[in-house]
PDB file of C-alpha atoms in Angstrom:
ATOM      1  CA  MET A   1      27.262   0.059  -8.035  1.00 44.00           C
ATOM      2  CA  PRO A   2      26.285  -3.609  -8.559  1.00 47.00           C
ATOM      3  CA  ARG A   3      23.491  -4.987  -6.422  1.00 51.00           C
ATOM      4  CA  PRO A   4      24.896  -7.115  -3.560  1.00 53.00           C
ATOM      5  CA  PRO A   5      24.002 -10.846  -3.894  1.00 50.00           C
ATOM      6  CA  GLU A   6      21.988 -10.789  -0.670  1.00 63.00           C
ATOM      7  CA  ALA A   7      20.112  -7.591  -1.611  1.00 71.00           C
ATOM      8  CA  PRO A   8      17.030  -9.192  -3.259  1.00 76.00           C
ATOM      9  CA  ALA A   9      16.275 -11.286  -0.180  1.00 80.00           C
ATOM     10  CA  ARG A  10      16.771  -8.320   2.151  1.00 80.00           C
ATOM     11  CA  GLN A  11      14.594  -6.118   0.007  1.00 81.00           C
ATOM     12  CA  GLY A  12      11.988  -8.877  -0.116  1.00 87.00           C
ATOM     13  CA  VAL A  13      11.878  -9.011   3.665  1.00 90.00           C
ATOM     14  CA  VAL A  14      11.532  -5.227   3.909  1.00 89.00           C
ATOM     15  CA  GLU A  15       8.802  -5.208   1.261  1.00 88.00           C
ATOM     16  CA  GLY A  16       6.899  -8.051   2.881  1.00 91.00           C
ATOM     17  CA  VAL A  17       6.986  -6.558   6.358  1.00 92.00           C
ATOM     18  CA  THR A  18       6.172  -2.981   5.391  1.00 92.00           C
ATOM     19  CA  GLU A  19       3.905  -3.107   2.308  1.00 88.00           C
ATOM     20  CA  PHE A  20       0.654  -3.275   4.247  1.00 91.00           C
ATOM     21  CA  LEU A  21       1.802  -1.841   7.549  1.00 94.00           C
ATOM     22  CA  PRO A  22       1.259   1.951   7.718  1.00 94.00           C
ATOM     23  CA  VAL A  23       4.994   2.691   7.780  1.00 93.00           C
ATOM     24  CA  SER A  24       5.797   3.105   4.050  1.00 87.00           C
ATOM     25  CA  SER A  25       7.256   0.159   2.172  1.00 84.00           C
ATOM     26  CA  THR A  26       8.666   2.482  -0.508  1.00 75.00           C
ATOM     27  CA  GLY A  27      10.367   4.593   2.126  1.00 76.00           C
ATOM     28  CA  HIS A  28      11.878   1.575   3.863  1.00 86.00           C
ATOM     29  CA  LEU A  29      13.041   0.092   0.563  1.00 79.00           C
ATOM     30  CA  LYS A  30      14.729   3.380  -0.338  1.00 74.00           C
ATOM     31  CA  ILE A  31      16.423   3.475   3.055  1.00 79.00           C
ATOM     32  CA  THR A  32      17.560  -0.155   2.632  1.00 80.00           C
ATOM     33  CA  GLU A  33      18.882   0.591  -0.852  1.00 75.00           C
ATOM     34  CA  GLY A  34      20.643   3.697   0.426  1.00 74.00           C
ATOM     35  CA  LEU A  35      22.362   1.717   3.189  1.00 77.00           C
ATOM     36  CA  MET A  36      23.532  -0.800   0.567  1.00 75.00           C
ATOM     37  CA  ASP A  37      24.763   2.032  -1.702  1.00 71.00           C
ATOM     38  CA  ILE A  38      22.202   1.222  -4.380  1.00 67.00           C
ATOM     39  CA  PRO A  39      21.082   4.481  -6.122  1.00 59.00           C
ATOM     40  CA  VAL A  40      17.488   5.003  -4.968  1.00 52.00           C
ATOM     41  CA  ASP A  41      16.533   7.024  -8.052  1.00 53.00           C
ATOM     42  CA  GLY A  42      17.819   4.510 -10.620  1.00 54.00           C
ATOM     43  CA  THR A  43      15.232   3.359 -13.145  1.00 55.00           C
ATOM     44  CA  SER A  44      15.991  -0.316 -12.636  1.00 58.00           C
ATOM     45  CA  VAL A  45      15.845   0.115  -8.857  1.00 63.00           C
ATOM     46  CA  VAL A  46      12.409   1.753  -9.010  1.00 60.00           C
ATOM     47  CA  GLY A  47      11.269  -1.017 -11.326  1.00 64.00           C
ATOM     48  CA  PHE A  48      12.693  -3.736  -9.075  1.00 70.00           C
ATOM     49  CA  SER A  49      10.903  -2.267  -6.047  1.00 70.00           C
ATOM     50  CA  ALA A  50       7.601  -2.277  -7.920  1.00 69.00           C
ATOM     51  CA  VAL A  51       8.025  -5.827  -9.168  1.00 74.00           C
ATOM     52  CA  ILE A  52       8.711  -7.425  -5.778  1.00 80.00           C
ATOM     53  CA  GLN A  53       5.431  -5.926  -4.606  1.00 80.00           C
ATOM     54  CA  VAL A  54       3.843  -8.777  -6.562  1.00 82.00           C
ATOM     55  CA  GLY A  55       4.834 -11.102  -3.731  1.00 88.00           C
ATOM     56  CA  ALA A  56       3.054  -8.950  -1.176  1.00 89.00           C
ATOM     57  CA  ILE A  57       0.017  -8.649  -3.440  1.00 89.00           C
ATOM     58  CA  ALA A  58      -0.095 -12.414  -3.884  1.00 92.00           C
ATOM     59  CA  ALA A  59      -0.067 -12.799  -0.108  1.00 94.00           C
ATOM     60  CA  VAL A  60      -3.112 -10.533   0.213  1.00 93.00           C
ATOM     61  CA  LEU A  61      -4.885 -12.379  -2.598  1.00 93.00           C
ATOM     62  CA  LEU A  62      -4.340 -15.651  -0.781  1.00 95.00           C
ATOM     63  CA  TYR A  63      -5.273 -14.297   2.639  1.00 95.00           C
ATOM     64  CA  PHE A  64      -8.512 -12.721   1.389  1.00 95.00           C
ATOM     65  CA  PHE A  65      -9.189 -15.364  -1.264  1.00 95.00           C
ATOM     66  CA  LYS A  66     -12.724 -16.193  -0.112  1.00 95.00           C
ATOM     67  CA  GLY A  67     -13.724 -12.546   0.130  1.00 94.00           C
ATOM     68  CA  ILE A  68     -12.237 -11.734  -3.272  1.00 95.00           C
ATOM     69  CA  VAL A  69     -14.037 -14.676  -4.884  1.00 96.00           C
ATOM     70  CA  ARG A  70     -17.290 -13.511  -3.274  1.00 96.00           C
ATOM     71  CA  ILE A  71     -16.872  -9.969  -4.596  1.00 96.00           C
ATOM     72  CA  VAL A  72     -15.795 -11.011  -8.091  1.00 96.00           C
ATOM     73  CA  SER A  73     -18.623 -13.545  -8.289  1.00 97.00           C
ATOM     74  CA  ALA A  74     -21.162 -10.904  -7.268  1.00 96.00           C
ATOM     75  CA  TRP A  75     -19.726  -8.561  -9.899  1.00 97.00           C
ATOM     76  CA  GLY A  76     -20.041 -11.232 -12.573  1.00 97.00           C
ATOM     77  CA  ARG A  77     -23.634 -12.039 -11.591  1.00 96.00           C
ATOM     78  CA  GLY A  78     -24.488  -8.353 -11.633  1.00 96.00           C
ATOM     79  CA  LEU A  79     -23.136  -7.921 -15.149  1.00 96.00           C
ATOM     80  CA  ARG A  80     -25.485 -10.653 -16.328  1.00 95.00           C
ATOM     81  CA  ASN A  81     -28.515  -9.958 -14.164  1.00 94.00           C
ATOM     82  CA  LYS A  82     -29.921  -6.541 -13.211  1.00 92.00           C
ATOM     83  CA  GLU A  83     -31.548  -7.947 -10.093  1.00 92.00           C
ATOM     84  CA  GLU A  84     -28.132  -8.784  -8.674  1.00 93.00           C
ATOM     85  CA  ARG A  85     -26.862  -5.218  -8.980  1.00 94.00           C
ATOM     86  CA  HIS A  86     -28.302  -4.084  -5.649  1.00 92.00           C
ATOM     87  CA  HIS A  87     -25.862  -6.367  -3.839  1.00 93.00           C
ATOM     88  CA  HIS A  88     -23.160  -4.505  -1.895  1.00 94.00           C
ATOM     89  CA  ASP A  89     -20.401  -6.774  -3.215  1.00 95.00           C
ATOM     90  CA  TYR A  90     -21.333  -5.955  -6.826  1.00 96.00           C
ATOM     91  CA  LYS A  91     -21.209  -2.237  -6.099  1.00 96.00           C
ATOM     92  CA  PHE A  92     -17.982  -2.596  -4.151  1.00 96.00           C
ATOM     93  CA  ALA A  93     -16.258  -4.261  -7.132  1.00 96.00           C
ATOM     94  CA  TRP A  94     -17.087  -1.240  -9.305  1.00 97.00           C
ATOM     95  CA  TRP A  95     -16.000   1.136  -6.559  1.00 97.00           C
ATOM     96  CA  VAL A  96     -12.555  -0.494  -6.444  1.00 96.00           C
ATOM     97  CA  ILE A  97     -12.243  -0.053 -10.204  1.00 96.00           C
ATOM     98  CA  TYR A  98     -13.330   3.590 -10.127  1.00 97.00           C
ATOM     99  CA  ALA A  99     -11.167   4.373  -7.078  1.00 96.00           C
ATOM    100  CA  THR A 100      -8.068   3.090  -8.876  1.00 96.00           C
ATOM    101  CA  ILE A 101      -8.394   5.496 -11.803  1.00 95.00           C
ATOM    102  CA  PRO A 102      -7.057   8.632 -10.006  1.00 95.00           C
ATOM    103  CA  ILE A 103      -3.763   7.038  -8.952  1.00 94.00           C
ATOM    104  CA  VAL A 104      -3.266   5.526 -12.416  1.00 93.00           C
ATOM    105  CA  VAL A 105      -3.677   8.926 -14.075  1.00 94.00           C
ATOM    106  CA  VAL A 106      -1.403  10.731 -11.613  1.00 94.00           C
ATOM    107  CA  GLY A 107       1.117   7.889 -11.619  1.00 90.00           C
ATOM    108  CA  LEU A 108       1.562   8.058 -15.379  1.00 89.00           C
ATOM    109  CA  ALA A 109       1.657  11.862 -15.429  1.00 92.00           C
ATOM    110  CA  ALA A 110       4.130  12.217 -12.556  1.00 89.00           C
ATOM    111  CA  LYS A 111       6.359   9.225 -13.332  1.00 84.00           C
ATOM    112  CA  LYS A 112       9.531  11.296 -13.889  1.00 85.00           C
ATOM    113  CA  LEU A 113       9.016  13.253 -10.675  1.00 87.00           C
ATOM    114  CA  VAL A 114       8.396  10.092  -8.647  1.00 83.00           C
ATOM    115  CA  GLU A 115      11.520   8.427 -10.041  1.00 75.00           C
ATOM    116  CA  GLY A 116      13.577  11.620  -9.728  1.00 81.00           C
ATOM    117  CA  PRO A 117      13.377  14.490  -7.198  1.00 86.00           C
ATOM    118  CA  LEU A 118      10.538  12.989  -5.147  1.00 86.00           C
ATOM    119  CA  GLY A 119      12.528   9.791  -4.669  1.00 80.00           C
ATOM    120  CA  SER A 120      15.078  11.554  -2.455  1.00 86.00           C
ATOM    121  CA  LEU A 121      15.618  10.196   1.054  1.00 87.00           C
ATOM    122  CA  TRP A 122      15.078  13.755   2.332  1.00 92.00           C
ATOM    123  CA  VAL A 123      11.520  13.520   1.010  1.00 91.00           C
ATOM    124  CA  VAL A 124      11.124  10.079   2.599  1.00 90.00           C
ATOM    125  CA  ALA A 125      12.273  11.338   6.001  1.00 93.00           C
ATOM    126  CA  ALA A 126      10.014  14.395   5.968  1.00 95.00           C
ATOM    127  CA  SER A 127       7.047  12.344   4.741  1.00 95.00           C
ATOM    128  CA  LEU A 128       7.504   9.742   7.466  1.00 95.00           C
ATOM    129  CA  ILE A 129       7.315  12.427  10.156  1.00 96.00           C
ATOM    130  CA  VAL A 130       4.516  14.523   8.621  1.00 96.00           C
ATOM    131  CA  GLY A 131       2.537  11.388   7.806  1.00 95.00           C
ATOM    132  CA  SER A 132       2.791  10.336  11.444  1.00 96.00           C
ATOM    133  CA  GLY A 133       0.969  13.500  12.463  1.00 96.00           C
ATOM    134  CA  VAL A 134      -1.751  12.848   9.902  1.00 95.00           C
ATOM    135  CA  MET A 135      -2.190   9.271  11.117  1.00 96.00           C
ATOM    136  CA  TRP A 136      -2.357  10.283  14.774  1.00 96.00           C
ATOM    137  CA  ALA A 137      -4.904  13.014  14.047  1.00 96.00           C
ATOM    138  CA  ALA A 138      -7.046  10.663  11.955  1.00 96.00           C
ATOM    139  CA  ASP A 139      -7.096   8.031  14.690  1.00 94.00           C
ATOM    140  CA  GLN A 140      -8.154  10.674  17.232  1.00 94.00           C
ATOM    141  CA  MET A 141     -10.774  12.272  14.972  1.00 93.00           C
ATOM    142  CA  GLY A 142     -12.403   9.058  13.777  1.00 93.00           C
ATOM    143  CA  ARG A 143     -15.391   7.741  15.689  1.00 91.00           C
ATOM    144  CA  HIS A 144     -14.749   4.135  14.586  1.00 92.00           C
ATOM    145  CA  LYS A 145     -18.472   3.437  14.298  1.00 93.00           C
ATOM    146  CA  ARG A 146     -18.801   2.082  10.741  1.00 95.00           C
ATOM    147  CA  GLY A 147     -17.942  -1.427   9.609  1.00 93.00           C
ATOM    148  CA  GLU A 148     -16.923  -2.916   6.260  1.00 90.00           C
ATOM    149  CA  ASP A 149     -20.540  -3.368   5.120  1.00 90.00           C
ATOM    150  CA  ASP A 150     -21.166   0.345   5.710  1.00 94.00           C
ATOM    151  CA  THR A 151     -18.659   1.529   3.101  1.00 94.00           C
ATOM    152  CA  THR A 152     -19.978   3.712   0.281  1.00 96.00           C
ATOM    153  CA  PHE A 153     -18.867   4.908  -3.148  1.00 96.00           C
ATOM    154  CA  LYS A 154     -17.706   8.161  -1.548  1.00 96.00           C
ATOM    155  CA  ASP A 155     -15.573   6.234   0.943  1.00 97.00           C
ATOM    156  CA  ALA A 156     -13.928   4.191  -1.804  1.00 96.00           C
ATOM    157  CA  MET A 157     -13.163   7.217  -3.984  1.00 97.00           C
ATOM    158  CA  LEU A 158     -11.701   9.289  -1.158  1.00 97.00           C
ATOM    159  CA  VAL A 159      -9.631   6.419   0.217  1.00 97.00           C
ATOM    160  CA  GLY A 160      -8.509   5.367  -3.268  1.00 95.00           C
ATOM    161  CA  SER A 161      -7.504   8.924  -4.159  1.00 96.00           C
ATOM    162  CA  ALA A 162      -5.498   9.158  -0.918  1.00 96.00           C
ATOM    163  CA  GLN A 163      -3.022   6.725  -2.488  1.00 94.00           C
ATOM    164  CA  ILE A 164      -1.819   9.617  -4.648  1.00 95.00           C
ATOM    165  CA  LEU A 165      -0.244  11.320  -1.628  1.00 94.00           C
ATOM    166  CA  ALA A 166       1.895   8.264  -0.927  1.00 91.00           C
ATOM    167  CA  LEU A 167       2.794   7.938  -4.609  1.00 91.00           C
ATOM    168  CA  LEU A 168       4.116  11.500  -4.783  1.00 93.00           C
ATOM    169  CA  PHE A 169       5.740  11.530  -1.350  1.00 92.00           C
ATOM    170  CA  PRO A 170       7.244   8.120  -0.499  1.00 85.00           C
ATOM    171  CA  GLY A 171       7.314   7.926   3.248  1.00 88.00           C
ATOM    172  CA  PHE A 172       3.683   8.923   3.731  1.00 91.00           C
ATOM    173  CA  SER A 173       2.794   5.245   3.143  1.00 90.00           C
ATOM    174  CA  ARG A 174       0.011   4.046   0.885  1.00 92.00           C
ATOM    175  CA  SER A 175      -1.430   2.009   3.738  1.00 93.00           C
ATOM    176  CA  GLY A 176      -1.024   4.913   6.128  1.00 93.00           C
ATOM    177  CA  THR A 177      -2.791   7.472   3.958  1.00 95.00           C
ATOM    178  CA  THR A 178      -5.629   5.140   2.981  1.00 96.00           C
ATOM    179  CA  MET A 179      -6.198   3.928   6.536  1.00 96.00           C
ATOM    180  CA  SER A 180      -6.048   7.495   7.879  1.00 96.00           C
ATOM    181  CA  THR A 181      -8.601   8.669   5.317  1.00 97.00           C
ATOM    182  CA  ALA A 182     -10.887   5.761   6.178  1.00 97.00           C
ATOM    183  CA  LEU A 183     -10.605   6.573   9.893  1.00 96.00           C
ATOM    184  CA  ILE A 184     -11.529  10.213   9.234  1.00 96.00           C
ATOM    185  CA  LEU A 185     -14.616   8.854   7.459  1.00 97.00           C
ATOM    186  CA  ASP A 186     -15.484   7.083  10.743  1.00 96.00           C
ATOM    187  CA  LEU A 187     -14.742   3.517   9.628  1.00 96.00           C
ATOM    188  CA  ASP A 188     -13.455   1.325  12.434  1.00 96.00           C
ATOM    189  CA  ARG A 189      -9.807   0.276  12.360  1.00 95.00           C
ATOM    190  CA  VAL A 190     -10.417  -3.228  10.978  1.00 95.00           C
ATOM    191  CA  ALA A 191     -12.714  -1.932   8.225  1.00 95.00           C
ATOM    192  CA  ALA A 192     -10.213   0.803   7.375  1.00 96.00           C
ATOM    193  CA  THR A 193      -7.407  -1.753   7.150  1.00 95.00           C
ATOM    194  CA  ARG A 194      -9.371  -4.193   4.985  1.00 94.00           C
ATOM    195  CA  LEU A 195     -10.508  -1.396   2.647  1.00 95.00           C
ATOM    196  CA  SER A 196      -6.885  -0.310   2.292  1.00 94.00           C
ATOM    197  CA  PHE A 197      -5.921  -3.858   1.341  1.00 93.00           C
ATOM    198  CA  PHE A 198      -8.634  -4.259  -1.310  1.00 94.00           C
ATOM    199  CA  LEU A 199      -7.956  -0.868  -2.889  1.00 93.00           C
ATOM    200  CA  GLY A 200      -4.231  -1.561  -2.954  1.00 89.00           C
ATOM    201  CA  ILE A 201      -4.464  -4.757  -5.016  1.00 90.00           C
ATOM    202  CA  PRO A 202      -5.180  -3.237  -8.480  1.00 91.00           C
ATOM    203  CA  ALA A 203      -2.923  -0.202  -7.958  1.00 88.00           C
ATOM    204  CA  LEU A 204       0.071  -2.236  -6.797  1.00 84.00           C
ATOM    205  CA  THR A 205      -0.449  -4.931  -9.428  1.00 84.00           C
ATOM    206  CA  GLY A 206      -0.644  -2.347 -12.193  1.00 83.00           C
ATOM    207  CA  ALA A 207       2.527  -0.619 -10.986  1.00 79.00           C
ATOM    208  CA  ALA A 208       4.406  -3.914 -10.864  1.00 76.00           C
ATOM    209  CA  LEU A 209       3.404  -4.905 -14.382  1.00 77.00           C
ATOM    210  CA  TYR A 210       4.170  -1.448 -15.758  1.00 76.00           C
ATOM    211  CA  GLU A 211       7.635  -1.377 -14.193  1.00 71.00           C
ATOM    212  CA  LEU A 212       8.541  -4.968 -15.131  1.00 67.00           C
ATOM    213  CA  LYS A 213      10.362  -3.896 -18.289  1.00 64.00           C
ATOM    214  CA  ASP A 214      12.572  -1.502 -16.305  1.00 61.00           C
ATOM    215  CA  ALA A 215      13.453  -4.084 -13.684  1.00 59.00           C
ATOM    216  CA  VAL A 216      14.438  -6.788 -16.175  1.00 58.00           C
ATOM    217  CA  GLY A 217      15.449  -4.694 -19.170  1.00 56.00           C
ATOM    218  CA  ALA A 218      17.961  -2.553 -17.303  1.00 52.00           C
ATOM    219  CA  GLY A 219      20.322  -5.377 -16.407  1.00 55.00           C
ATOM    220  CA  VAL A 220      18.642  -6.589 -13.221  1.00 57.00           C
ATOM    221  CA  GLY A 221      17.904  -9.985 -14.735  1.00 63.00           C
ATOM    222  CA  VAL A 222      15.201 -12.436 -13.723  1.00 70.00           C
ATOM    223  CA  ALA A 223      16.667 -14.107 -10.631  1.00 77.00           C
ATOM    224  CA  PRO A 224      16.875 -11.058  -8.277  1.00 77.00           C
ATOM    225  CA  PRO A 225      13.216 -10.033  -8.760  1.00 76.00           C
ATOM    226  CA  ALA A 226      12.155 -13.683  -8.411  1.00 82.00           C
ATOM    227  CA  VAL A 227      14.003 -14.046  -5.098  1.00 86.00           C
ATOM    228  CA  GLY A 228      12.730 -10.732  -3.787  1.00 85.00           C
ATOM    229  CA  THR A 229       9.156 -11.544  -4.813  1.00 87.00           C
ATOM    230  CA  ALA A 230       9.177 -14.981  -3.187  1.00 90.00           C
ATOM    231  CA  VAL A 231      10.559 -13.645   0.086  1.00 92.00           C
ATOM    232  CA  SER A 232       8.107 -10.735   0.137  1.00 92.00           C
ATOM    233  CA  PHE A 233       5.198 -13.172  -0.346  1.00 94.00           C
ATOM    234  CA  VAL A 234       6.042 -15.272   2.700  1.00 95.00           C
ATOM    235  CA  VAL A 235       6.783 -12.316   4.947  1.00 95.00           C
ATOM    236  CA  ALA A 236       3.779 -10.264   3.755  1.00 95.00           C
ATOM    237  CA  TYR A 237       1.315 -13.064   4.502  1.00 96.00           C
ATOM    238  CA  ALA A 238       2.473 -13.190   8.114  1.00 96.00           C
ATOM    239  CA  SER A 239       2.453  -9.385   8.279  1.00 96.00           C
ATOM    240  CA  VAL A 240      -1.148  -9.106   7.043  1.00 95.00           C
ATOM    241  CA  ALA A 241      -2.390 -11.743   9.495  1.00 96.00           C
ATOM    242  CA  TRP A 242      -0.645  -9.985  12.373  1.00 97.00           C
ATOM    243  CA  LEU A 243      -1.868  -6.495  11.424  1.00 96.00           C
ATOM    244  CA  LEU A 244      -5.550  -7.440  11.315  1.00 95.00           C
ATOM    245  CA  LYS A 245      -5.314  -8.969  14.767  1.00 96.00           C
ATOM    246  CA  PHE A 246      -3.381  -5.977  16.091  1.00 96.00           C
ATOM    247  CA  VAL A 247      -5.754  -3.247  14.865  1.00 94.00           C
ATOM    248  CA  ALA A 248      -8.757  -5.095  16.284  1.00 93.00           C
ATOM    249  CA  LYS A 249      -7.511  -4.288  19.787  1.00 93.00           C
ATOM    250  CA  HIS A 250      -5.012  -1.426  19.469  1.00 94.00           C
ATOM    251  CA  SER A 251      -4.732   2.115  18.112  1.00 94.00           C
ATOM    252  CA  PHE A 252      -2.197   3.163  15.466  1.00 95.00           C
ATOM    253  CA  ASN A 253      -0.046   4.989  18.051  1.00 95.00           C
ATOM    254  CA  ALA A 254       2.726   2.390  17.922  1.00 96.00           C
ATOM    255  CA  PHE A 255       3.129   2.986  14.196  1.00 96.00           C
ATOM    256  CA  VAL A 256       3.083   6.750  14.730  1.00 97.00           C
ATOM    257  CA  VAL A 257       5.947   6.564  17.214  1.00 97.00           C
ATOM    258  CA  TYR A 258       7.916   4.141  15.035  1.00 96.00           C
ATOM    259  CA  ARG A 259       7.590   6.387  11.974  1.00 96.00           C
ATOM    260  CA  ILE A 260       8.783   9.444  13.896  1.00 96.00           C
ATOM    261  CA  VAL A 261      11.813   7.566  15.234  1.00 95.00           C
ATOM    262  CA  VAL A 262      12.744   6.235  11.773  1.00 93.00           C
ATOM    263  CA  GLY A 263      12.160   9.616  10.128  1.00 94.00           C
ATOM    264  CA  ALA A 264      14.235  11.479  12.720  1.00 95.00           C
ATOM    265  CA  GLY A 265      16.994   8.876  12.525  1.00 91.00           C
ATOM    266  CA  LEU A 266      17.048   9.131   8.739  1.00 91.00           C
ATOM    267  CA  LEU A 267      17.314  12.929   8.926  1.00 94.00           C
ATOM    268  CA  GLY A 268      20.270  12.527  11.251  1.00 93.00           C
ATOM    269  CA  LEU A 269      22.039  10.103   8.908  1.00 88.00           C
ATOM    270  CA  LEU A 270      21.476  12.403   5.937  1.00 91.00           C
ATOM    271  CA  ALA A 271      22.522  15.547   7.799  1.00 92.00           C
ATOM    272  CA  THR A 272      25.785  13.980   8.972  1.00 91.00           C
ATOM    273  CA  GLY A 273      26.558  12.531   5.566  1.00 86.00           C
ATOM    274  CA  ALA A 274      26.422   8.955   6.865  1.00 81.00           C
ATOM    275  CA  LEU A 275      23.813   8.231   4.200  1.00 80.00           C
ATOM    276  CA  ASN A 276      23.580   9.608   0.676  1.00 78.00           C
ATOM    277  CA  ALA A 277      20.196  11.042  -0.273  1.00 68.00           C
TER     278      ALA A 277
END
């Protein structure tokens, strides 16, 4: 079925709001596409969803511009000067690179599964609910005693590898799994959120670039991804700013409840045939 004219903007809003909130942007996009009768397992649809993530990524790059420049600059100085390699920012840059490797390997190996059976809305619904339990448990278990400067190579690798769970089971949420893992490692909520953001930049950018050919080459054209990307940028920037302020004073319980409600509602729609999986 052809993509409705208003679909790119709607999908851009959904992507922008949900990409960095622990509620699963992929899951929400699949639900949105299902409600608009767009086949959620279509190659061009998967590609389109990946491409409009660029807008959300750009928003994070802009929001954390000073921090990113600081880290990249430290990395560059460290490459040239051994004395600079003790700096935490230099080490952190390498940790982000290393922590991205697992999801790249699994993403390439499991591409057909992710675009096929694992893209079902049944999987999304179940993952939303199960992931809620994981998030709640992580928030309760974590002692929230370590800040951003206390992160280690082990933290980065474990949190980066957690992205694989969200890749294979859309609905778990990349942000949700990475933040939950960071909380279990006793990082505080703000540090967990910021680490999730930084680790998401290379993974999401790589996915968008890899899927670009499918989004444009399968008849989607240039205009729809451009509209969706622009909208997701504006909405994601506001979403990131709000989330960092929210987690500084609140637990993740609101997201847990929201995910359960959405997951249960989605199961009901699928079970009654109101929505096609």
